[in-house]
Amino acid sequence: MMTYSEMERELNEIPKFGAKASLSNLSAYLELANHPERNLRVIHIAGTNGKGSVSAYIDSILRQAGYTTALFTSPHLIKINERFRINFKECSDEELINVWCSVKDYMVKGEEKGLQSLTFFEILFFMGMLIFSEKAIDYCILETGLGGRLDATVLSNPVLSVITSISYDHTEILGDTIEKIAAEKAGIIKEGIPVVAIDEENGAFSVIERTAKEKNAPVYGLKSQELTILKKCENTIDFSINSRYYKISNLKVKSYASYQVQNAALAVLAVKVLLPEVSQDVIREGIVKMYWPGRMEEIAENVYVDGAHNPGAVHQIYNSLTDSDKEWLLLFAVCSDKDYSEMIRVLGRLPWKRIYITKIDSARGADTAAVKQCFKEETAGCPIYEYDNARTAFETALKDREYENLLCLGSLYLAGEIKDFATTIF
């Protein structure tokens, strides 16, 4: 019997992005397995920021309403099991080992038929579809990996499409304008299937509307002006929704981050479009009970981790902290392929007491000296320290801390690393 670590090693040796195989290549593999993805009622989620949180809010509301859910998300923070959940419970090591062995068998058969190898994400999607299709699932929530139009998850048959906030990320693949990026994300829209999307004033929504019209798909937009924050406390925010499609008051998210109000509201609208009979009490309970790791998550008293890893996400962090009455320390690490100079330009507008720069445990980690120079240019007089690894930076920040809050930011990889070793510290 294969061990979990052996499975993990084998999966990690597979290229994250392979040659440009067409979706028909993956579809041919799914055909070998009798198309497990067709057995599921899918809620399909795309967007730049907020996909995971919106997925988790929808999942929480549906579970509160009594439905059995499956949830497929990426990336994972600590363990690959996090990507595969049924009723929010992670699939077991044994389940993943067994399904990985099944996928390997299908890959041998596929390659014998002349099919190209599958990439890392395609394999995980295949694994998820095999696991979920064997369970009595009411709704399967699928988060895209990258983009939408050519993403593995687009081979599913959704009952609802959801598009979250759109901003610049992966521009070398998705395009260098908001309109081009939006067009890729809108690629998840299917003929006649309703679409729920953030209606923001950056040109993205008009692209979504146009694509929806071409596909005869009804579209429901959510504007930020339709959301009202009623009260913001230490780690909760009360808000209301007053949209043309749905009105509800006295909602509460358990988060310090203001951006979760928009994510929760989009999930609420999505559920009401799909299942109008779901009651307001169920929606309120589902929203307040939602837990999603690595998004302004308080891992110890006044110690937070957030996976914000692009300028759009960092803008949302800025909006969450700009009215904070506390002093903050920042621990920052970022991938080299991100627009970290723009991320740092936004972060530099906040009055950090001290900044700790480190490198994530990945070949993609940005050079700390270059990151430090960017911070020097954007922050006047703020002490900045540089460390070789995240653990040393984290332990030093904790030791230096008096009454300040500590925010660890810049990458979901960093959030995962810190959450992993924090269990041995706190």
CSV table of C-alpha atoms in Angstrom, one decimal:
chain,number,residue,atom,x,y,z
A,1,MET,CA,0.0,0.0,0.0
A,2,MET,CA,1.3,3.4,-1.0
A,3,THR,CA,2.0,5.9,1.9
A,4,TYR,CA,0.7,9.4,2.0
A,5,SER,CA,4.2,10.9,1.7
A,6,GLU,CA,4.9,8.7,-1.4
A,7,MET,CA,1.7,10.0,-3.0
A,8,GLU,CA,2.6,13.5,-2.2
A,9,ARG,CA,6.1,13.1,-3.6
A,10,GLU,CA,4.8,11.6,-6.9
A,11,LEU,CA,2.2,14.4,-7.3
A,12,ASN,CA,4.8,17.1,-6.6
A,13,GLU,CA,7.0,15.8,-9.3
A,14,ILE,CA,4.3,16.4,-11.9
A,15,PRO,CA,4.7,19.8,-13.8
A,16,LYS,CA,2.3,22.4,-12.5
A,17,PHE,CA,1.7,23.6,-16.0
A,18,GLY,CA,2.4,21.3,-18.9
A,19,ALA,CA,2.5,21.7,-22.7
A,20,LYS,CA,-0.5,23.4,-24.1
A,21,ALA,CA,-2.7,20.3,-24.3
A,22,SER,CA,-6.2,21.0,-25.3
A,23,LEU,CA,-9.2,20.5,-23.0
A,24,SER,CA,-10.1,17.6,-25.4
A,25,ASN,CA,-7.1,15.8,-24.0
A,26,LEU,CA,-8.4,15.9,-20.4
A,27,SER,CA,-11.9,15.2,-21.7
A,28,ALA,CA,-10.6,12.0,-23.3
A,29,TYR,CA,-9.2,10.9,-19.9
A,30,LEU,CA,-12.6,11.7,-18.3
A,31,GLU,CA,-14.2,9.6,-21.0
A,32,LEU,CA,-12.1,6.6,-19.9
A,33,ALA,CA,-13.7,7.0,-16.4
A,34,ASN,CA,-17.2,7.4,-17.9
A,35,HIS,CA,-17.2,11.2,-17.2
A,36,PRO,CA,-17.6,11.4,-13.4
A,37,GLU,CA,-17.9,15.2,-13.7
A,38,ARG,CA,-21.3,14.8,-15.4
A,39,ASN,CA,-22.8,13.2,-12.3
A,40,LEU,CA,-22.5,16.4,-10.2
A,41,ARG,CA,-24.6,19.6,-9.9
A,42,VAL,CA,-21.8,22.1,-10.1
A,43,ILE,CA,-21.5,25.7,-8.8
A,44,HIS,CA,-18.5,27.0,-10.8
A,45,ILE,CA,-16.4,29.9,-9.3
A,46,ALA,CA,-13.9,32.0,-11.2
A,47,GLY,CA,-12.3,35.4,-10.6
A,48,THR,CA,-9.0,37.0,-9.5
A,49,ASN,CA,-9.6,37.5,-5.8
A,50,GLY,CA,-12.1,36.0,-3.3
A,51,LYS,CA,-12.8,32.7,-5.1
A,52,GLY,CA,-11.9,30.5,-2.1
A,53,SER,CA,-13.9,32.7,0.4
A,54,VAL,CA,-16.9,32.9,-1.9
A,55,SER,CA,-16.8,29.1,-2.4
A,56,ALA,CA,-16.6,28.6,1.4
A,57,TYR,CA,-19.5,31.0,2.1
A,58,ILE,CA,-21.7,29.2,-0.5
A,59,ASP,CA,-20.7,25.9,1.0
A,60,SER,CA,-21.5,27.0,4.5
A,61,ILE,CA,-25.0,28.3,3.5
A,62,LEU,CA,-25.9,25.2,1.6
A,63,ARG,CA,-24.8,23.0,4.5
A,64,GLN,CA,-26.8,25.1,6.9
A,65,ALA,CA,-29.8,24.6,4.5
A,66,GLY,CA,-29.4,20.8,4.8
A,67,TYR,CA,-27.6,20.0,1.6
A,68,THR,CA,-24.6,17.7,1.2
A,69,THR,CA,-21.7,19.6,-0.4
A,70,ALA,CA,-18.4,18.9,-2.1
A,71,LEU,CA,-15.8,21.6,-2.3
A,72,PHE,CA,-12.8,21.6,-4.7
A,73,THR,CA,-10.4,24.6,-4.2
A,74,SER,CA,-6.7,25.5,-4.6
A,75,PRO,CA,-4.1,26.0,-3.5
A,76,HIS,CA,-3.7,24.1,-0.2
A,77,LEU,CA,-1.9,25.8,2.7
A,78,ILE,CA,-0.5,22.8,4.5
A,79,LYS,CA,-1.9,19.5,3.2
A,80,ILE,CA,-3.2,18.6,-0.2
A,81,ASN,CA,-6.4,17.1,1.4
A,82,GLU,CA,-7.6,20.7,2.0
A,83,ARG,CA,-8.4,20.8,-1.7
A,84,PHE,CA,-11.0,18.0,-1.4
A,85,ARG,CA,-13.8,18.5,1.1
A,86,ILE,CA,-17.2,16.8,1.6
A,87,ASN,CA,-19.5,18.7,3.9
A,88,PHE,CA,-16.4,20.8,4.6
A,89,LYS,CA,-14.5,17.7,6.0
A,90,GLU,CA,-11.2,17.1,4.2
A,91,CYS,CA,-11.0,13.8,2.4
A,92,SER,CA,-8.9,11.2,4.2
A,93,ASP,CA,-5.3,10.2,3.3
A,94,GLU,CA,-6.6,6.8,2.3
A,95,GLU,CA,-9.2,8.2,0.0
A,96,LEU,CA,-6.6,10.3,-1.8
A,97,ILE,CA,-4.1,7.5,-2.1
A,98,ASN,CA,-6.8,5.2,-3.6
A,99,VAL,CA,-8.0,7.8,-6.1
A,100,TRP,CA,-4.4,8.7,-7.1
A,101,CYS,CA,-3.7,5.1,-7.9
A,102,SER,CA,-6.9,5.0,-10.0
A,103,VAL,CA,-5.9,8.1,-11.9
A,104,LYS,CA,-2.4,6.6,-12.5
A,105,ASP,CA,-4.1,3.6,-14.1
A,106,TYR,CA,-6.2,5.8,-16.3
A,107,MET,CA,-3.1,7.8,-17.3
A,108,VAL,CA,-1.4,4.5,-18.4
A,109,LYS,CA,-4.4,3.7,-20.5
A,110,GLY,CA,-4.6,7.2,-21.9
A,111,GLU,CA,-0.9,7.3,-22.9
A,112,GLU,CA,-1.3,3.9,-24.6
A,113,LYS,CA,-4.0,5.6,-26.7
A,114,GLY,CA,-1.7,8.4,-27.6
A,115,LEU,CA,-3.0,11.0,-25.2
A,116,GLN,CA,-0.7,13.7,-23.7
A,117,SER,CA,0.3,13.6,-20.0
A,118,LEU,CA,-1.9,15.4,-17.6
A,119,THR,CA,-0.7,18.4,-15.6
A,120,PHE,CA,-0.7,18.7,-11.8
A,121,PHE,CA,-4.0,20.7,-11.7
A,122,GLU,CA,-5.7,18.5,-14.3
A,123,ILE,CA,-4.8,15.4,-12.2
A,124,LEU,CA,-6.2,17.0,-9.0
A,125,PHE,CA,-9.4,17.9,-10.8
A,126,PHE,CA,-9.7,14.3,-12.1
A,127,MET,CA,-9.2,13.0,-8.6
A,128,GLY,CA,-11.8,15.3,-7.2
A,129,MET,CA,-14.4,14.3,-9.8
A,130,LEU,CA,-13.8,10.6,-9.1
A,131,ILE,CA,-14.1,11.0,-5.4
A,132,PHE,CA,-17.2,13.3,-5.4
A,133,SER,CA,-19.1,11.4,-8.1
A,134,GLU,CA,-19.1,8.3,-5.8
A,135,LYS,CA,-20.8,10.2,-3.0
A,136,ALA,CA,-24.4,11.4,-2.6
A,137,ILE,CA,-23.5,15.0,-3.3
A,138,ASP,CA,-26.3,17.6,-3.7
A,139,TYR,CA,-24.0,20.5,-4.9
A,140,CYS,CA,-20.3,20.5,-5.9
A,141,ILE,CA,-18.6,23.8,-5.7
A,142,LEU,CA,-15.6,24.0,-8.1
A,143,GLU,CA,-13.0,26.8,-7.9
A,144,THR,CA,-11.1,27.4,-11.1
A,145,GLY,CA,-7.3,27.0,-10.9
A,146,LEU,CA,-6.3,29.7,-13.4
A,147,GLY,CA,-8.5,31.8,-15.7
A,148,GLY,CA,-11.6,30.0,-16.8
A,149,ARG,CA,-11.9,29.6,-20.5
A,150,LEU,CA,-9.2,26.9,-20.7
A,151,ASP,CA,-9.3,25.8,-17.1
A,152,ALA,CA,-9.8,22.0,-16.4
A,153,THR,CA,-12.9,22.8,-14.3
A,154,VAL,CA,-14.7,24.2,-17.4
A,155,LEU,CA,-15.4,20.7,-18.5
A,156,SER,CA,-18.0,20.4,-15.7
A,157,ASN,CA,-21.7,21.1,-16.2
A,158,PRO,CA,-22.7,23.9,-13.9
A,159,VAL,CA,-26.1,24.9,-12.6
A,160,LEU,CA,-24.7,28.3,-11.7
A,161,SER,CA,-21.6,30.3,-12.6
A,162,VAL,CA,-20.1,32.8,-10.2
A,163,ILE,CA,-17.4,35.4,-11.0
A,164,THR,CA,-15.7,37.2,-8.1
A,165,SER,CA,-13.6,40.4,-8.2
A,166,ILE,CA,-11.3,40.8,-11.2
A,167,SER,CA,-7.9,42.5,-11.1
A,168,TYR,CA,-4.4,42.1,-12.5
A,169,ASP,CA,-2.8,38.7,-11.9
A,170,HIS,CA,-1.1,36.1,-14.2
A,171,THR,CA,-1.1,38.7,-16.9
A,172,GLU,CA,1.5,36.8,-18.9
A,173,ILE,CA,-1.2,34.1,-19.4
A,174,LEU,CA,-4.5,35.8,-19.1
A,175,GLY,CA,-3.8,39.2,-20.7
A,176,ASP,CA,-2.5,42.6,-19.8
A,177,THR,CA,-5.9,44.5,-19.5
A,178,ILE,CA,-8.8,44.0,-17.2
A,179,GLU,CA,-11.0,43.4,-20.3
A,180,LYS,CA,-8.8,40.5,-21.5
A,181,ILE,CA,-8.6,39.0,-18.0
A,182,ALA,CA,-12.4,39.3,-17.6
A,183,ALA,CA,-12.9,37.6,-21.0
A,184,GLU,CA,-10.8,34.6,-19.8
A,185,LYS,CA,-12.7,34.4,-16.5
A,186,ALA,CA,-16.1,34.7,-18.4
A,187,GLY,CA,-15.1,31.6,-20.3
A,188,ILE,CA,-16.8,29.6,-17.5
A,189,ILE,CA,-20.2,30.9,-18.7
A,190,LYS,CA,-22.4,28.2,-20.2
A,191,GLU,CA,-25.4,28.3,-22.5
A,192,GLY,CA,-28.5,29.3,-20.5
A,193,ILE,CA,-26.8,28.9,-17.1
A,194,PRO,CA,-27.3,31.9,-14.7
A,195,VAL,CA,-24.3,34.0,-13.8
A,196,VAL,CA,-23.7,36.0,-10.6
A,197,ALA,CA,-20.8,38.4,-10.7
A,198,ILE,CA,-19.3,41.4,-9.0
A,199,ASP,CA,-20.3,44.6,-10.9
A,200,GLU,CA,-17.2,46.8,-10.3
A,201,GLU,CA,-16.3,49.9,-12.3
A,202,ASN,CA,-13.2,48.6,-14.0
A,203,GLY,CA,-14.6,47.4,-17.3
A,204,ALA,CA,-14.9,43.7,-16.2
A,205,PHE,CA,-18.6,43.5,-15.8
A,206,SER,CA,-19.5,44.7,-19.3
A,207,VAL,CA,-17.3,41.9,-20.7
A,208,ILE,CA,-19.2,39.4,-18.4
A,209,GLU,CA,-22.5,40.8,-19.5
A,210,ARG,CA,-21.6,40.6,-23.2
A,211,THR,CA,-20.5,37.0,-22.9
A,212,ALA,CA,-23.6,36.1,-20.9
A,213,LYS,CA,-25.8,37.6,-23.6
A,214,GLU,CA,-24.0,35.6,-26.3
A,215,LYS,CA,-24.7,32.4,-24.2
A,216,ASN,CA,-28.3,33.4,-23.4
A,217,ALA,CA,-27.4,33.3,-19.7
A,218,PRO,CA,-29.2,35.5,-17.2
A,219,VAL,CA,-26.7,37.7,-15.4
A,220,TYR,CA,-27.0,39.2,-11.8
A,221,GLY,CA,-24.5,41.9,-10.8
A,222,LEU,CA,-23.6,42.9,-7.3
A,223,LYS,CA,-22.4,46.5,-6.8
A,224,SER,CA,-20.4,47.6,-3.8
A,225,GLN,CA,-22.8,50.5,-3.3
A,226,GLU,CA,-25.5,47.9,-2.5
A,227,LEU,CA,-23.6,46.8,0.6
A,228,THR,CA,-23.7,48.8,3.9
A,229,ILE,CA,-21.4,48.1,6.8
A,230,LEU,CA,-23.5,48.6,9.9
A,231,LYS,CA,-20.9,47.9,12.6
A,232,LYS,CA,-17.2,46.8,12.7
A,233,CYS,CA,-15.9,45.2,15.8
A,234,GLU,CA,-12.6,43.5,16.7
A,235,ASN,CA,-13.2,40.4,14.6
A,236,THR,CA,-16.8,40.7,13.3
A,237,ILE,CA,-18.5,43.0,10.8
A,238,ASP,CA,-22.3,43.5,10.6
A,239,PHE,CA,-23.7,44.5,7.2
A,240,SER,CA,-26.7,44.5,5.0
A,241,ILE,CA,-27.5,43.9,1.3
A,242,ASN,CA,-29.9,46.2,-0.6
A,243,SER,CA,-29.6,45.1,-4.2
A,244,ARG,CA,-32.3,45.1,-6.9
A,245,TYR,CA,-32.4,41.3,-6.7
A,246,TYR,CA,-32.3,40.7,-3.0
A,247,LYS,CA,-32.5,42.6,0.3
A,248,ILE,CA,-31.4,41.3,3.7
A,249,SER,CA,-30.1,43.0,6.9
A,250,ASN,CA,-28.4,42.0,10.1
A,251,LEU,CA,-25.7,39.8,8.4
A,252,LYS,CA,-22.5,39.1,10.2
A,253,VAL,CA,-19.1,37.9,9.0
A,254,LYS,CA,-16.5,36.7,11.5
A,255,SER,CA,-13.5,38.5,10.1
A,256,TYR,CA,-11.3,41.6,10.6
A,257,ALA,CA,-11.2,42.0,6.8
A,258,SER,CA,-13.7,44.3,5.2
A,259,TYR,CA,-13.3,42.5,1.9
A,260,GLN,CA,-15.2,39.5,3.3
A,261,VAL,CA,-18.4,41.5,3.3
A,262,GLN,CA,-18.3,41.6,-0.6
A,263,ASN,CA,-17.4,37.9,-0.7
A,264,ALA,CA,-20.2,36.9,1.6
A,265,ALA,CA,-22.7,39.1,-0.2
A,266,LEU,CA,-21.8,37.5,-3.5
A,267,ALA,CA,-22.3,34.1,-2.0
A,268,VAL,CA,-25.7,35.1,-0.6
A,269,LEU,CA,-26.9,36.4,-4.0
A,270,ALA,CA,-25.6,33.2,-5.7
A,271,VAL,CA,-27.6,31.0,-3.3
A,272,LYS,CA,-30.7,33.1,-3.7
A,273,VAL,CA,-30.5,32.9,-7.5
A,274,LEU,CA,-30.0,29.1,-7.4
A,275,LEU,CA,-32.4,28.4,-4.5
A,276,PRO,CA,-34.9,31.2,-3.8
A,277,GLU,CA,-36.6,29.2,-1.1
A,278,VAL,CA,-33.5,29.3,1.3
A,279,SER,CA,-34.6,31.4,4.3
A,280,GLN,CA,-32.9,34.5,5.7
A,281,ASP,CA,-32.2,32.7,9.0
A,282,VAL,CA,-30.4,29.9,7.1
A,283,ILE,CA,-28.4,32.5,5.2
A,284,ARG,CA,-27.4,34.5,8.3
A,285,GLU,CA,-26.3,31.3,10.1
A,286,GLY,CA,-24.4,30.1,7.1
A,287,ILE,CA,-22.5,33.3,6.8
A,288,VAL,CA,-21.6,33.7,10.4
A,289,LYS,CA,-20.4,30.0,10.7
A,290,MET,CA,-18.1,30.2,7.6
A,291,TYR,CA,-14.5,29.4,8.3
A,292,TRP,CA,-11.8,29.7,5.6
A,293,PRO,CA,-8.1,29.5,6.6
A,294,GLY,CA,-5.4,31.9,5.5
A,295,ARG,CA,-7.7,34.9,4.8
A,296,MET,CA,-7.1,37.5,7.6
A,297,GLU,CA,-7.1,34.5,9.9
A,298,GLU,CA,-6.2,35.1,13.5
A,299,ILE,CA,-3.9,32.2,14.3
A,300,ALA,CA,-3.1,33.5,17.8
A,301,GLU,CA,-4.1,36.6,19.7
A,302,ASN,CA,-3.5,39.6,17.5
A,303,VAL,CA,-1.5,37.5,15.0
A,304,TYR,CA,-3.0,37.3,11.5
A,305,VAL,CA,-2.1,35.5,8.2
A,306,ASP,CA,-3.6,36.5,4.9
A,307,GLY,CA,-2.8,35.1,1.5
A,308,ALA,CA,-3.2,38.3,-0.5
A,309,HIS,CA,-0.7,37.9,-3.4
A,310,ASN,CA,-1.6,40.5,-6.0
A,311,PRO,CA,-2.3,44.3,-6.1
A,312,GLY,CA,-6.0,43.9,-6.1
A,313,ALA,CA,-6.0,41.7,-3.0
A,314,VAL,CA,-3.5,44.1,-1.3
A,315,HIS,CA,-5.8,47.0,-2.0
A,316,GLN,CA,-8.5,45.1,-0.1
A,317,ILE,CA,-6.1,44.6,2.9
A,318,TYR,CA,-5.4,48.4,2.8
A,319,ASN,CA,-9.1,49.2,2.9
A,320,SER,CA,-9.5,46.8,5.9
A,321,LEU,CA,-6.6,48.4,7.9
A,322,THR,CA,-6.8,52.0,6.9
A,323,ASP,CA,-9.2,52.8,9.7
A,324,SER,CA,-7.6,50.5,12.3
A,325,ASP,CA,-6.9,52.1,15.7
A,326,LYS,CA,-4.1,49.6,16.4
A,327,GLU,CA,-0.5,49.6,15.5
A,328,TRP,CA,0.7,46.9,13.1
A,329,LEU,CA,3.8,44.9,12.3
A,330,LEU,CA,4.2,43.4,8.8
A,331,LEU,CA,5.9,40.2,7.9
A,332,PHE,CA,6.1,40.0,4.1
A,333,ALA,CA,7.1,37.4,1.5
A,334,VAL,CA,6.1,37.2,-2.1
A,335,CYS,CA,6.6,35.1,-5.3
A,336,SER,CA,8.9,36.6,-7.8
A,337,ASP,CA,6.4,36.5,-10.6
A,338,LYS,CA,3.9,38.8,-8.8
A,339,ASP,CA,3.7,42.5,-9.3
A,340,TYR,CA,5.2,43.1,-5.8
A,341,SER,CA,6.4,46.6,-6.5
A,342,GLU,CA,2.7,47.7,-6.9
A,343,MET,CA,1.7,45.6,-3.9
A,344,ILE,CA,4.4,47.4,-1.8
A,345,ARG,CA,3.4,50.8,-3.2
A,346,VAL,CA,-0.1,50.2,-1.7
A,347,LEU,CA,1.2,48.7,1.6
A,348,GLY,CA,3.6,51.7,1.9
A,349,ARG,CA,0.6,53.9,2.6
A,350,LEU,CA,-0.1,52.2,5.9
A,351,PRO,CA,1.8,53.3,9.0
A,352,TRP,CA,3.6,50.1,9.9
A,353,LYS,CA,5.6,50.2,13.1
A,354,ARG,CA,8.2,47.6,11.8
A,355,ILE,CA,8.5,45.4,8.6
A,356,TYR,CA,10.0,42.0,8.5
A,357,ILE,CA,10.9,40.7,5.0
A,358,THR,CA,11.6,37.0,4.3
A,359,LYS,CA,11.5,34.4,1.5
A,360,ILE,CA,9.0,31.7,1.0
A,361,ASP,CA,10.2,28.1,0.9
A,362,SER,CA,9.9,27.9,-2.9
A,363,ALA,CA,12.1,28.5,-5.9
A,364,ARG,CA,9.5,31.1,-6.9
A,365,GLY,CA,10.3,33.3,-3.9
A,366,ALA,CA,11.3,36.9,-4.7
A,367,ASP,CA,14.7,38.1,-3.8
A,368,THR,CA,14.5,39.7,-0.3
A,369,ALA,CA,17.0,42.5,-1.1
A,370,ALA,CA,14.9,43.6,-4.0
A,371,VAL,CA,11.7,43.5,-1.9
A,372,LYS,CA,13.5,45.4,0.9
A,373,GLN,CA,14.6,48.1,-1.5
A,374,CYS,CA,11.0,48.6,-2.7
A,375,PHE,CA,9.8,49.0,0.9
A,376,LYS,CA,12.6,51.5,1.6
A,377,GLU,CA,11.3,53.6,-1.3
A,378,GLU,CA,7.7,53.5,-0.2
A,379,THR,CA,8.0,53.8,3.6
A,380,ALA,CA,9.7,56.8,5.2
A,381,GLY,CA,11.7,55.9,8.3
A,382,CYS,CA,10.0,52.6,9.0
A,383,PRO,CA,12.5,50.0,10.4
A,384,ILE,CA,12.9,47.1,7.9
A,385,TYR,CA,14.5,43.8,8.7
A,386,GLU,CA,15.5,41.0,6.3
A,387,TYR,CA,15.5,37.3,7.1
A,388,ASP,CA,16.5,34.1,5.2
A,389,ASN,CA,13.5,32.1,6.2
A,390,ALA,CA,10.0,32.6,7.4
A,391,ARG,CA,10.3,30.9,10.8
A,392,THR,CA,13.2,33.1,11.9
A,393,ALA,CA,11.3,36.2,10.7
A,394,PHE,CA,8.1,35.1,12.5
A,395,GLU,CA,9.8,34.2,15.8
A,396,THR,CA,11.7,37.5,15.7
A,397,ALA,CA,8.5,39.5,15.1
A,398,LEU,CA,6.8,37.7,17.9
A,399,LYS,CA,9.7,38.5,20.3
A,400,ASP,CA,9.8,42.2,19.3
A,401,ARG,CA,6.0,42.5,19.6
A,402,GLU,CA,4.6,44.4,22.6
A,403,TYR,CA,1.0,45.4,22.1
A,404,GLU,CA,1.0,45.6,18.2
A,405,ASN,CA,-0.9,43.3,15.9
A,406,LEU,CA,1.2,41.2,13.5
A,407,LEU,CA,0.1,40.6,9.9
A,408,CYS,CA,1.9,38.0,7.8
A,409,LEU,CA,1.1,38.8,4.1
A,410,GLY,CA,2.1,38.4,0.5
A,411,SER,CA,1.5,34.7,-0.5
A,412,LEU,CA,-0.7,31.8,0.3
A,413,TYR,CA,2.6,29.8,0.4
A,414,LEU,CA,3.7,32.0,3.3
A,415,ALA,CA,0.4,31.7,5.0
A,416,GLY,CA,0.7,27.9,4.8
A,417,GLU,CA,4.3,27.9,6.1
A,418,ILE,CA,3.4,30.1,9.1
A,419,LYS,CA,0.2,28.1,10.0
A,420,ASP,CA,2.3,24.9,9.8
A,421,PHE,CA,5.1,25.9,12.2
A,422,ALA,CA,2.8,28.1,14.4
A,423,THR,CA,1.3,25.0,15.8
A,424,THR,CA,4.6,24.3,17.5
A,425,ILE,CA,4.9,27.8,18.8
A,426,PHE,CA,1.5,28.6,20.3
